[in-house]
Amino acid sequence: MSSTRELYGIFADNLRILTQGQRSVSELCRELGVNRTQFNRYLSGQASPRPEVLQRICSHFGVDARILLEPLHQLSDTRAEMIQPFNAIFDYLYRGRELLALRSPPPEGIHRYWQRSSLNKDWVNSYTVRLFWHQGAMMFRALEDPGRDGNPAIPGRPGRDIRGWLMDQDDGIVMQAFQPAGKRLSFSFLSYPALSDSQVYPGLVMISRPAMRQVTRIEHCALELLPQGGKLMPALRNRGGRWTDQLTGELRSVLSGAIS
């Protein structure tokens, strides 16, 4: 049986391999909600994460809890088997893989995704989104911002974690999204910005859920590029849902369907 030190070492080796493709450890820690000092202890083999932290790490990298016990290379065959069904889908669809080559992709970086509330027509929910290229496809990860459907944010309650990829269309872009924690998909069609200097992609989103009274499945949405660099942090501190009359004129028009 492996000792505790040996198990810590296996996890540390696996974590170092997984983090090689990240832009920075600091950014990764922010996404995982893990203290940087504690994360360094994981990397050095001095500690092992709590179950809830391990779950976030596994979800982020698409692995399972065996990274605590087995070297990553021994799990690679299993991961390949998991990916095969997705490859089969793209192979079956005529020229399906070509859809991943975006002719006019949105800029990489941090965006805000706006979506009209299904329950409160005067409210717009928001998500903080990171777009990035990974192995020839533009991927994204979105975290739900505070204040959903006009309700006050609940302290300590994490927002939904949503992930997906972008696909090219004749006159726009599709964002295919899913929630790892639940079996629910959403399909957003985004048009290109109406004006050359605009950073707002207007669109419509359809959510996979049963039809219910007073709850719609199709809503207006928009993807907005946030200021990058030194202006990003002030924009992120202001994240959260809005009443429609608190939005900019362009966003109000987009989310009302006046611009599409």
PDB file of C-alpha atoms in Angstrom:
ATOM      1  CA  MET A   1       0.000   0.000   0.000  1.00  0.00           C
ATOM      2  CA  SER A   2       1.304   3.445  -0.907  1.00  0.00           C
ATOM      3  CA  SER A   3       2.211   5.777   1.913  1.00  0.00           C
ATOM      4  CA  THR A   4       0.555   9.163   2.357  1.00  0.00           C
ATOM      5  CA  ARG A   5       3.703  10.902   1.108  1.00  0.00           C
ATOM      6  CA  GLU A   6       3.743   8.735  -2.024  1.00  0.00           C
ATOM      7  CA  LEU A   7       0.076   9.488  -2.722  1.00  0.00           C
ATOM      8  CA  TYR A   8       0.698  13.205  -2.286  1.00  0.00           C
ATOM      9  CA  GLY A   9       3.580  12.861  -4.758  1.00  0.00           C
ATOM     10  CA  ILE A  10       1.380  11.113  -7.367  1.00  0.00           C
ATOM     11  CA  PHE A  11      -1.231  13.829  -7.127  1.00  0.00           C
ATOM     12  CA  ALA A  12       1.430  16.554  -7.295  1.00  0.00           C
ATOM     13  CA  ASP A  13       2.942  15.040 -10.462  1.00  0.00           C
ATOM     14  CA  ASN A  14      -0.498  14.757 -12.077  1.00  0.00           C
ATOM     15  CA  LEU A  15      -1.416  18.311 -11.130  1.00  0.00           C
ATOM     16  CA  ARG A  16       1.809  19.714 -12.590  1.00  0.00           C
ATOM     17  CA  ILE A  17       1.054  17.969 -15.896  1.00  0.00           C
ATOM     18  CA  LEU A  18      -2.527  19.220 -15.958  1.00  0.00           C
ATOM     19  CA  THR A  19      -1.521  22.820 -15.268  1.00  0.00           C
ATOM     20  CA  GLN A  20       1.041  22.961 -18.092  1.00  0.00           C
ATOM     21  CA  GLY A  21      -1.542  24.288 -20.563  1.00  0.00           C
ATOM     22  CA  GLN A  22      -2.819  27.052 -18.262  1.00  0.00           C
ATOM     23  CA  ARG A  23      -1.926  30.687 -18.798  1.00  0.00           C
ATOM     24  CA  SER A  24      -0.948  31.159 -15.156  1.00  0.00           C
ATOM     25  CA  VAL A  25      -1.329  29.398 -11.834  1.00  0.00           C
ATOM     26  CA  SER A  26      -2.850  32.549 -10.331  1.00  0.00           C
ATOM     27  CA  GLU A  27      -5.610  32.617 -12.952  1.00  0.00           C
ATOM     28  CA  LEU A  28      -6.235  28.904 -12.454  1.00  0.00           C
ATOM     29  CA  CYS A  29      -6.544  29.369  -8.678  1.00  0.00           C
ATOM     30  CA  ARG A  30      -9.107  32.132  -9.196  1.00  0.00           C
ATOM     31  CA  GLU A  31     -11.156  29.891 -11.492  1.00  0.00           C
ATOM     32  CA  LEU A  32     -10.999  26.995  -9.031  1.00  0.00           C
ATOM     33  CA  GLY A  33     -11.632  29.156  -5.969  1.00  0.00           C
ATOM     34  CA  VAL A  34      -8.463  27.808  -4.314  1.00  0.00           C
ATOM     35  CA  ASN A  35      -5.957  29.784  -2.267  1.00  0.00           C
ATOM     36  CA  ARG A  36      -2.678  30.152  -4.193  1.00  0.00           C
ATOM     37  CA  THR A  37      -0.548  29.171  -1.190  1.00  0.00           C
ATOM     38  CA  GLN A  38      -2.601  26.023  -0.641  1.00  0.00           C
ATOM     39  CA  PHE A  39      -2.432  25.178  -4.351  1.00  0.00           C
ATOM     40  CA  ASN A  40       1.367  25.439  -4.191  1.00  0.00           C
ATOM     41  CA  ARG A  41       1.294  22.856  -1.379  1.00  0.00           C
ATOM     42  CA  TYR A  42      -0.595  20.506  -3.702  1.00  0.00           C
ATOM     43  CA  LEU A  43       1.994  21.077  -6.438  1.00  0.00           C
ATOM     44  CA  SER A  44       4.888  20.392  -4.080  1.00  0.00           C
ATOM     45  CA  GLY A  45       3.363  17.206  -2.678  1.00  0.00           C
ATOM     46  CA  GLN A  46       2.846  18.615   0.803  1.00  0.00           C
ATOM     47  CA  ALA A  47      -0.954  18.328   0.924  1.00  0.00           C
ATOM     48  CA  SER A  48      -4.009  16.773  -0.687  1.00  0.00           C
ATOM     49  CA  PRO A  49      -7.238  18.680  -1.475  1.00  0.00           C
ATOM     50  CA  ARG A  50     -10.490  18.360   0.413  1.00  0.00           C
ATOM     51  CA  PRO A  51     -13.236  16.439  -1.447  1.00  0.00           C
ATOM     52  CA  GLU A  52     -15.066  19.590  -2.622  1.00  0.00           C
ATOM     53  CA  VAL A  53     -11.814  21.121  -3.907  1.00  0.00           C
ATOM     54  CA  LEU A  54     -10.851  17.865  -5.619  1.00  0.00           C
ATOM     55  CA  GLN A  55     -14.248  17.832  -7.346  1.00  0.00           C
ATOM     56  CA  ARG A  56     -13.634  21.332  -8.733  1.00  0.00           C
ATOM     57  CA  ILE A  57     -10.161  20.350  -9.943  1.00  0.00           C
ATOM     58  CA  CYS A  58     -11.452  17.187 -11.629  1.00  0.00           C
ATOM     59  CA  SER A  59     -14.344  19.068 -13.232  1.00  0.00           C
ATOM     60  CA  HIS A  60     -12.026  21.789 -14.540  1.00  0.00           C
ATOM     61  CA  PHE A  61      -9.590  19.381 -16.195  1.00  0.00           C
ATOM     62  CA  GLY A  62     -12.090  16.700 -17.235  1.00  0.00           C
ATOM     63  CA  VAL A  63     -10.560  13.937 -15.095  1.00  0.00           C
ATOM     64  CA  ASP A  64     -11.774  11.880 -12.154  1.00  0.00           C
ATOM     65  CA  ALA A  65     -10.629  11.313  -8.581  1.00  0.00           C
ATOM     66  CA  ARG A  66      -8.173   8.608  -9.636  1.00  0.00           C
ATOM     67  CA  ILE A  67      -5.615  11.388 -10.146  1.00  0.00           C
ATOM     68  CA  LEU A  68      -5.090  11.033  -6.369  1.00  0.00           C
ATOM     69  CA  LEU A  69      -3.949   7.433  -6.757  1.00  0.00           C
ATOM     70  CA  GLU A  70      -2.656   6.723 -10.268  1.00  0.00           C
ATOM     71  CA  PRO A  71      -0.159   8.464 -12.545  1.00  0.00           C
ATOM     72  CA  LEU A  72      -1.890  10.421 -15.278  1.00  0.00           C
ATOM     73  CA  HIS A  73      -0.318   8.418 -18.114  1.00  0.00           C
ATOM     74  CA  GLN A  74      -2.034   5.276 -16.799  1.00  0.00           C
ATOM     75  CA  LEU A  75      -5.379   7.030 -17.121  1.00  0.00           C
ATOM     76  CA  SER A  76      -4.815   8.366 -20.642  1.00  0.00           C
ATOM     77  CA  ASP A  77      -6.263   5.286 -22.348  1.00  0.00           C
ATOM     78  CA  THR A  78      -9.436   5.621 -20.295  1.00  0.00           C
ATOM     79  CA  ARG A  79      -9.728   9.319 -21.200  1.00  0.00           C
ATOM     80  CA  ALA A  80      -9.272   8.428 -24.880  1.00  0.00           C
ATOM     81  CA  GLU A  81     -12.150   5.950 -24.612  1.00  0.00           C
ATOM     82  CA  MET A  82     -14.335   8.694 -23.139  1.00  0.00           C
ATOM     83  CA  ILE A  83     -13.521  11.048 -26.036  1.00  0.00           C
ATOM     84  CA  GLN A  84     -14.181   8.481 -28.780  1.00  0.00           C
ATOM     85  CA  PRO A  85     -17.997   8.972 -28.807  1.00  0.00           C
ATOM     86  CA  PHE A  86     -17.548  12.715 -29.408  1.00  0.00           C
ATOM     87  CA  ASN A  87     -15.126  12.043 -32.248  1.00  0.00           C
ATOM     88  CA  ALA A  88     -17.601   9.584 -33.731  1.00  0.00           C
ATOM     89  CA  ILE A  89     -20.322  12.254 -33.753  1.00  0.00           C
ATOM     90  CA  PHE A  90     -18.164  14.725 -35.657  1.00  0.00           C
ATOM     91  CA  ASP A  91     -17.003  11.985 -38.036  1.00  0.00           C
ATOM     92  CA  TYR A  92     -20.599  10.991 -38.757  1.00  0.00           C
ATOM     93  CA  LEU A  93     -21.736  14.542 -39.449  1.00  0.00           C
ATOM     94  CA  TYR A  94     -20.766  15.605 -42.953  1.00  0.00           C
ATOM     95  CA  ARG A  95     -17.869  18.085 -42.618  1.00  0.00           C
ATOM     96  CA  GLY A  96     -18.761  18.417 -38.964  1.00  0.00           C
ATOM     97  CA  ARG A  97     -15.223  19.149 -37.824  1.00  0.00           C
ATOM     98  CA  GLU A  98     -15.011  22.085 -40.227  1.00  0.00           C
ATOM     99  CA  LEU A  99     -17.576  23.878 -38.081  1.00  0.00           C
ATOM    100  CA  LEU A 100     -14.901  24.308 -35.414  1.00  0.00           C
ATOM    101  CA  ALA A 101     -12.827  26.501 -37.753  1.00  0.00           C
ATOM    102  CA  LEU A 102     -14.410  29.901 -37.115  1.00  0.00           C
ATOM    103  CA  ARG A 103     -14.086  32.327 -40.017  1.00  0.00           C
ATOM    104  CA  SER A 104     -14.549  35.380 -37.800  1.00  0.00           C
ATOM    105  CA  PRO A 105     -14.087  34.315 -34.168  1.00  0.00           C
ATOM    106  CA  PRO A 106     -14.758  36.615 -31.222  1.00  0.00           C
ATOM    107  CA  PRO A 107     -11.598  37.823 -29.476  1.00  0.00           C
ATOM    108  CA  GLU A 108     -10.030  35.564 -26.881  1.00  0.00           C
ATOM    109  CA  GLY A 109     -10.344  36.866 -23.357  1.00  0.00           C
ATOM    110  CA  ILE A 110     -13.005  37.699 -20.805  1.00  0.00           C
ATOM    111  CA  HIS A 111     -16.555  38.418 -21.982  1.00  0.00           C
ATOM    112  CA  ARG A 112     -19.928  38.905 -20.348  1.00  0.00           C
ATOM    113  CA  TYR A 113     -22.876  36.842 -21.532  1.00  0.00           C
ATOM    114  CA  TRP A 114     -26.268  38.509 -21.043  1.00  0.00           C
ATOM    115  CA  GLN A 115     -29.543  36.562 -21.136  1.00  0.00           C
ATOM    116  CA  ARG A 116     -33.088  37.763 -20.555  1.00  0.00           C
ATOM    117  CA  SER A 117     -34.622  36.107 -17.512  1.00  0.00           C
ATOM    118  CA  SER A 118     -37.255  33.464 -18.221  1.00  0.00           C
ATOM    119  CA  LEU A 119     -39.130  34.414 -15.045  1.00  0.00           C
ATOM    120  CA  ASN A 120     -38.749  38.195 -14.833  1.00  0.00           C
ATOM    121  CA  LYS A 121     -39.015  40.032 -18.142  1.00  0.00           C
ATOM    122  CA  ASP A 122     -37.513  43.207 -16.665  1.00  0.00           C
ATOM    123  CA  TRP A 123     -34.349  41.405 -15.512  1.00  0.00           C
ATOM    124  CA  VAL A 124     -31.248  40.233 -17.407  1.00  0.00           C
ATOM    125  CA  ASN A 125     -28.992  37.510 -15.982  1.00  0.00           C
ATOM    126  CA  SER A 126     -25.265  37.654 -16.623  1.00  0.00           C
ATOM    127  CA  TYR A 127     -22.335  35.256 -16.782  1.00  0.00           C
ATOM    128  CA  THR A 128     -18.595  35.886 -16.818  1.00  0.00           C
ATOM    129  CA  VAL A 129     -17.119  34.004 -19.773  1.00  0.00           C
ATOM    130  CA  ARG A 130     -13.559  33.179 -20.807  1.00  0.00           C
ATOM    131  CA  LEU A 131     -13.025  32.346 -24.500  1.00  0.00           C
ATOM    132  CA  PHE A 132      -9.851  30.480 -25.427  1.00  0.00           C
ATOM    133  CA  TRP A 133      -8.470  28.282 -28.195  1.00  0.00           C
ATOM    134  CA  HIS A 134      -7.778  24.639 -27.347  1.00  0.00           C
ATOM    135  CA  GLN A 135      -6.566  22.085 -29.898  1.00  0.00           C
ATOM    136  CA  GLY A 136      -8.073  23.898 -32.871  1.00  0.00           C
ATOM    137  CA  ALA A 137     -11.444  24.732 -31.290  1.00  0.00           C
ATOM    138  CA  MET A 138     -12.630  27.870 -29.522  1.00  0.00           C
ATOM    139  CA  MET A 139     -13.816  26.778 -26.089  1.00  0.00           C
ATOM    140  CA  PHE A 140     -15.409  28.701 -23.260  1.00  0.00           C
ATOM    141  CA  ARG A 141     -16.078  28.463 -19.565  1.00  0.00           C
ATOM    142  CA  ALA A 142     -18.824  30.565 -17.993  1.00  0.00           C
ATOM    143  CA  LEU A 143     -19.544  31.236 -14.324  1.00  0.00           C
ATOM    144  CA  GLU A 144     -22.945  32.543 -13.307  1.00  0.00           C
ATOM    145  CA  ASP A 145     -22.779  36.032 -11.811  1.00  0.00           C
ATOM    146  CA  PRO A 146     -24.605  37.032  -8.604  1.00  0.00           C
ATOM    147  CA  GLY A 147     -28.286  37.912  -8.624  1.00  0.00           C
ATOM    148  CA  ARG A 148     -30.366  35.524 -10.712  1.00  0.00           C
ATOM    149  CA  ASP A 149     -33.850  36.453 -11.988  1.00  0.00           C
ATOM    150  CA  GLY A 150     -33.834  39.616  -9.875  1.00  0.00           C
ATOM    151  CA  ASN A 151     -33.295  37.781  -6.584  1.00  0.00           C
ATOM    152  CA  PRO A 152     -30.595  38.882  -4.113  1.00  0.00           C
ATOM    153  CA  ALA A 153     -27.321  36.982  -4.266  1.00  0.00           C
ATOM    154  CA  ILE A 154     -26.951  34.269  -1.620  1.00  0.00           C
ATOM    155  CA  PRO A 155     -23.601  34.677   0.217  1.00  0.00           C
ATOM    156  CA  GLY A 156     -21.291  31.704  -0.228  1.00  0.00           C
ATOM    157  CA  ARG A 157     -23.439  30.083  -2.890  1.00  0.00           C
ATOM    158  CA  PRO A 158     -21.350  29.426  -6.033  1.00  0.00           C
ATOM    159  CA  GLY A 159     -22.815  30.286  -9.415  1.00  0.00           C
ATOM    160  CA  ARG A 160     -23.386  27.678 -12.084  1.00  0.00           C
ATOM    161  CA  ASP A 161     -20.360  26.396 -13.957  1.00  0.00           C
ATOM    162  CA  ILE A 162     -21.096  26.172 -17.694  1.00  0.00           C
ATOM    163  CA  ARG A 163     -18.748  25.025 -20.457  1.00  0.00           C
ATOM    164  CA  GLY A 164     -18.866  24.517 -24.186  1.00  0.00           C
ATOM    165  CA  TRP A 165     -17.492  25.367 -27.599  1.00  0.00           C
ATOM    166  CA  LEU A 166     -18.178  27.620 -30.578  1.00  0.00           C
ATOM    167  CA  MET A 167     -19.155  26.490 -34.082  1.00  0.00           C
ATOM    168  CA  ASP A 168     -19.197  28.379 -37.372  1.00  0.00           C
ATOM    169  CA  GLN A 169     -22.470  29.112 -39.182  1.00  0.00           C
ATOM    170  CA  ASP A 170     -23.219  30.773 -42.510  1.00  0.00           C
ATOM    171  CA  ASP A 171     -24.280  34.058 -40.914  1.00  0.00           C
ATOM    172  CA  GLY A 172     -23.107  33.831 -37.319  1.00  0.00           C
ATOM    173  CA  ILE A 173     -21.736  31.651 -34.525  1.00  0.00           C
ATOM    174  CA  VAL A 174     -23.252  28.957 -32.322  1.00  0.00           C
ATOM    175  CA  MET A 175     -22.336  28.601 -28.661  1.00  0.00           C
ATOM    176  CA  GLN A 176     -23.059  25.025 -27.583  1.00  0.00           C
ATOM    177  CA  ALA A 177     -23.088  24.930 -23.787  1.00  0.00           C
ATOM    178  CA  PHE A 178     -23.682  22.341 -21.083  1.00  0.00           C
ATOM    179  CA  GLN A 179     -23.648  22.263 -17.314  1.00  0.00           C
ATOM    180  CA  PRO A 180     -21.262  19.573 -15.975  1.00  0.00           C
ATOM    181  CA  ALA A 181     -23.274  19.349 -12.748  1.00  0.00           C
ATOM    182  CA  GLY A 182     -26.576  18.674 -14.509  1.00  0.00           C
ATOM    183  CA  LYS A 183     -28.006  17.224 -17.698  1.00  0.00           C
ATOM    184  CA  ARG A 184     -28.989  20.460 -19.383  1.00  0.00           C
ATOM    185  CA  LEU A 185     -27.867  22.006 -22.662  1.00  0.00           C
ATOM    186  CA  SER A 186     -28.281  25.430 -24.174  1.00  0.00           C
ATOM    187  CA  PHE A 187     -27.867  26.472 -27.780  1.00  0.00           C
ATOM    188  CA  SER A 188     -27.097  30.144 -28.510  1.00  0.00           C
ATOM    189  CA  PHE A 189     -27.023  31.569 -32.011  1.00  0.00           C
ATOM    190  CA  LEU A 190     -25.008  34.797 -32.145  1.00  0.00           C
ATOM    191  CA  SER A 191     -25.039  37.246 -35.028  1.00  0.00           C
ATOM    192  CA  TYR A 192     -22.001  39.365 -35.806  1.00  0.00           C
ATOM    193  CA  PRO A 193     -21.981  42.890 -34.305  1.00  0.00           C
ATOM    194  CA  ALA A 194     -24.240  45.292 -36.180  1.00  0.00           C
ATOM    195  CA  LEU A 195     -21.567  48.020 -36.152  1.00  0.00           C
ATOM    196  CA  SER A 196     -17.879  47.601 -36.932  1.00  0.00           C
ATOM    197  CA  ASP A 197     -16.788  49.197 -33.661  1.00  0.00           C
ATOM    198  CA  SER A 198     -19.264  47.254 -31.492  1.00  0.00           C
ATOM    199  CA  GLN A 199     -18.115  44.490 -29.154  1.00  0.00           C
ATOM    200  CA  VAL A 200     -21.628  43.077 -28.666  1.00  0.00           C
ATOM    201  CA  TYR A 201     -22.781  39.897 -30.449  1.00  0.00           C
ATOM    202  CA  PRO A 202     -26.621  39.771 -30.366  1.00  0.00           C
ATOM    203  CA  GLY A 203     -28.406  36.438 -30.362  1.00  0.00           C
ATOM    204  CA  LEU A 204     -31.073  34.001 -29.249  1.00  0.00           C
ATOM    205  CA  VAL A 205     -30.671  31.113 -26.809  1.00  0.00           C
ATOM    206  CA  MET A 206     -32.730  27.950 -26.453  1.00  0.00           C
ATOM    207  CA  ILE A 207     -32.537  25.920 -23.244  1.00  0.00           C
ATOM    208  CA  SER A 208     -33.292  22.205 -23.024  1.00  0.00           C
ATOM    209  CA  ARG A 209     -36.086  22.048 -20.479  1.00  0.00           C
ATOM    210  CA  PRO A 210     -39.787  21.193 -20.563  1.00  0.00           C
ATOM    211  CA  ALA A 211     -42.298  23.881 -21.459  1.00  0.00           C
ATOM    212  CA  MET A 212     -43.775  25.363 -18.290  1.00  0.00           C
ATOM    213  CA  ARG A 213     -46.368  28.043 -17.670  1.00  0.00           C
ATOM    214  CA  GLN A 214     -44.831  31.534 -17.501  1.00  0.00           C
ATOM    215  CA  VAL A 215     -41.353  30.133 -18.208  1.00  0.00           C
ATOM    216  CA  THR A 216     -39.923  30.379 -21.716  1.00  0.00           C
ATOM    217  CA  ARG A 217     -37.261  28.253 -23.358  1.00  0.00           C
ATOM    218  CA  ILE A 218     -36.121  30.822 -25.941  1.00  0.00           C
ATOM    219  CA  GLU A 219     -34.735  34.205 -24.912  1.00  0.00           C
ATOM    220  CA  HIS A 220     -32.673  37.046 -26.343  1.00  0.00           C
ATOM    221  CA  CYS A 221     -29.007  37.006 -25.358  1.00  0.00           C
ATOM    222  CA  ALA A 222     -25.759  38.837 -26.108  1.00  0.00           C
ATOM    223  CA  LEU A 223     -22.033  38.227 -25.790  1.00  0.00           C
ATOM    224  CA  GLU A 224     -20.104  41.368 -24.843  1.00  0.00           C
ATOM    225  CA  LEU A 225     -16.316  41.690 -24.822  1.00  0.00           C
ATOM    226  CA  LEU A 226     -15.186  43.335 -21.577  1.00  0.00           C
ATOM    227  CA  PRO A 227     -12.297  45.803 -21.379  1.00  0.00           C
ATOM    228  CA  GLN A 228      -9.096  43.809 -21.133  1.00  0.00           C
ATOM    229  CA  GLY A 229      -5.822  44.604 -19.398  1.00  0.00           C
ATOM    230  CA  GLY A 230      -5.880  47.048 -16.492  1.00  0.00           C
ATOM    231  CA  LYS A 231      -9.565  47.908 -17.008  1.00  0.00           C
ATOM    232  CA  LEU A 232     -10.733  44.302 -16.613  1.00  0.00           C
ATOM    233  CA  MET A 233     -10.763  44.082 -12.822  1.00  0.00           C
ATOM    234  CA  PRO A 234     -13.046  47.125 -12.329  1.00  0.00           C
ATOM    235  CA  ALA A 235     -15.446  45.582 -14.865  1.00  0.00           C
ATOM    236  CA  LEU A 236     -15.407  42.242 -13.017  1.00  0.00           C
ATOM    237  CA  ARG A 237     -16.090  43.920  -9.677  1.00  0.00           C
ATOM    238  CA  ASN A 238     -19.269  45.267 -11.243  1.00  0.00           C
ATOM    239  CA  ARG A 239     -20.505  41.863 -12.398  1.00  0.00           C
ATOM    240  CA  GLY A 240     -24.025  40.708 -11.763  1.00  0.00           C
ATOM    241  CA  GLY A 241     -27.511  40.730 -13.268  1.00  0.00           C
ATOM    242  CA  ARG A 242     -29.280  43.994 -14.136  1.00  0.00           C
ATOM    243  CA  TRP A 243     -32.693  45.509 -14.563  1.00  0.00           C
ATOM    244  CA  THR A 244     -33.157  46.277 -18.242  1.00  0.00           C
ATOM    245  CA  ASP A 245     -33.246  50.032 -17.622  1.00  0.00           C
ATOM    246  CA  GLN A 246     -29.752  49.783 -16.076  1.00  0.00           C
ATOM    247  CA  LEU A 247     -28.196  48.478 -19.317  1.00  0.00           C
ATOM    248  CA  THR A 248     -26.542  50.528 -22.022  1.00  0.00           C
ATOM    249  CA  GLY A 249     -28.723  51.583 -24.912  1.00  0.00           C
ATOM    250  CA  GLU A 250     -27.113  49.063 -27.263  1.00  0.00           C
ATOM    251  CA  LEU A 251     -27.633  46.155 -24.864  1.00  0.00           C
ATOM    252  CA  ARG A 252     -31.257  47.174 -24.224  1.00  0.00           C
ATOM    253  CA  SER A 253     -31.885  47.162 -27.973  1.00  0.00           C
ATOM    254  CA  VAL A 254     -30.147  43.815 -28.465  1.00  0.00           C
ATOM    255  CA  LEU A 255     -31.917  42.096 -25.577  1.00  0.00           C
ATOM    256  CA  SER A 256     -35.311  43.432 -26.619  1.00  0.00           C
ATOM    257  CA  GLY A 257     -34.829  42.024 -30.123  1.00  0.00           C
ATOM    258  CA  ALA A 258     -34.571  45.429 -31.818  1.00  0.00           C
ATOM    259  CA  ILE A 259     -31.060  44.507 -33.064  1.00  0.00           C
ATOM    260  CA  SER A 260     -30.496  40.964 -34.286  1.00  0.00           C
TER     261      SER A 260
END
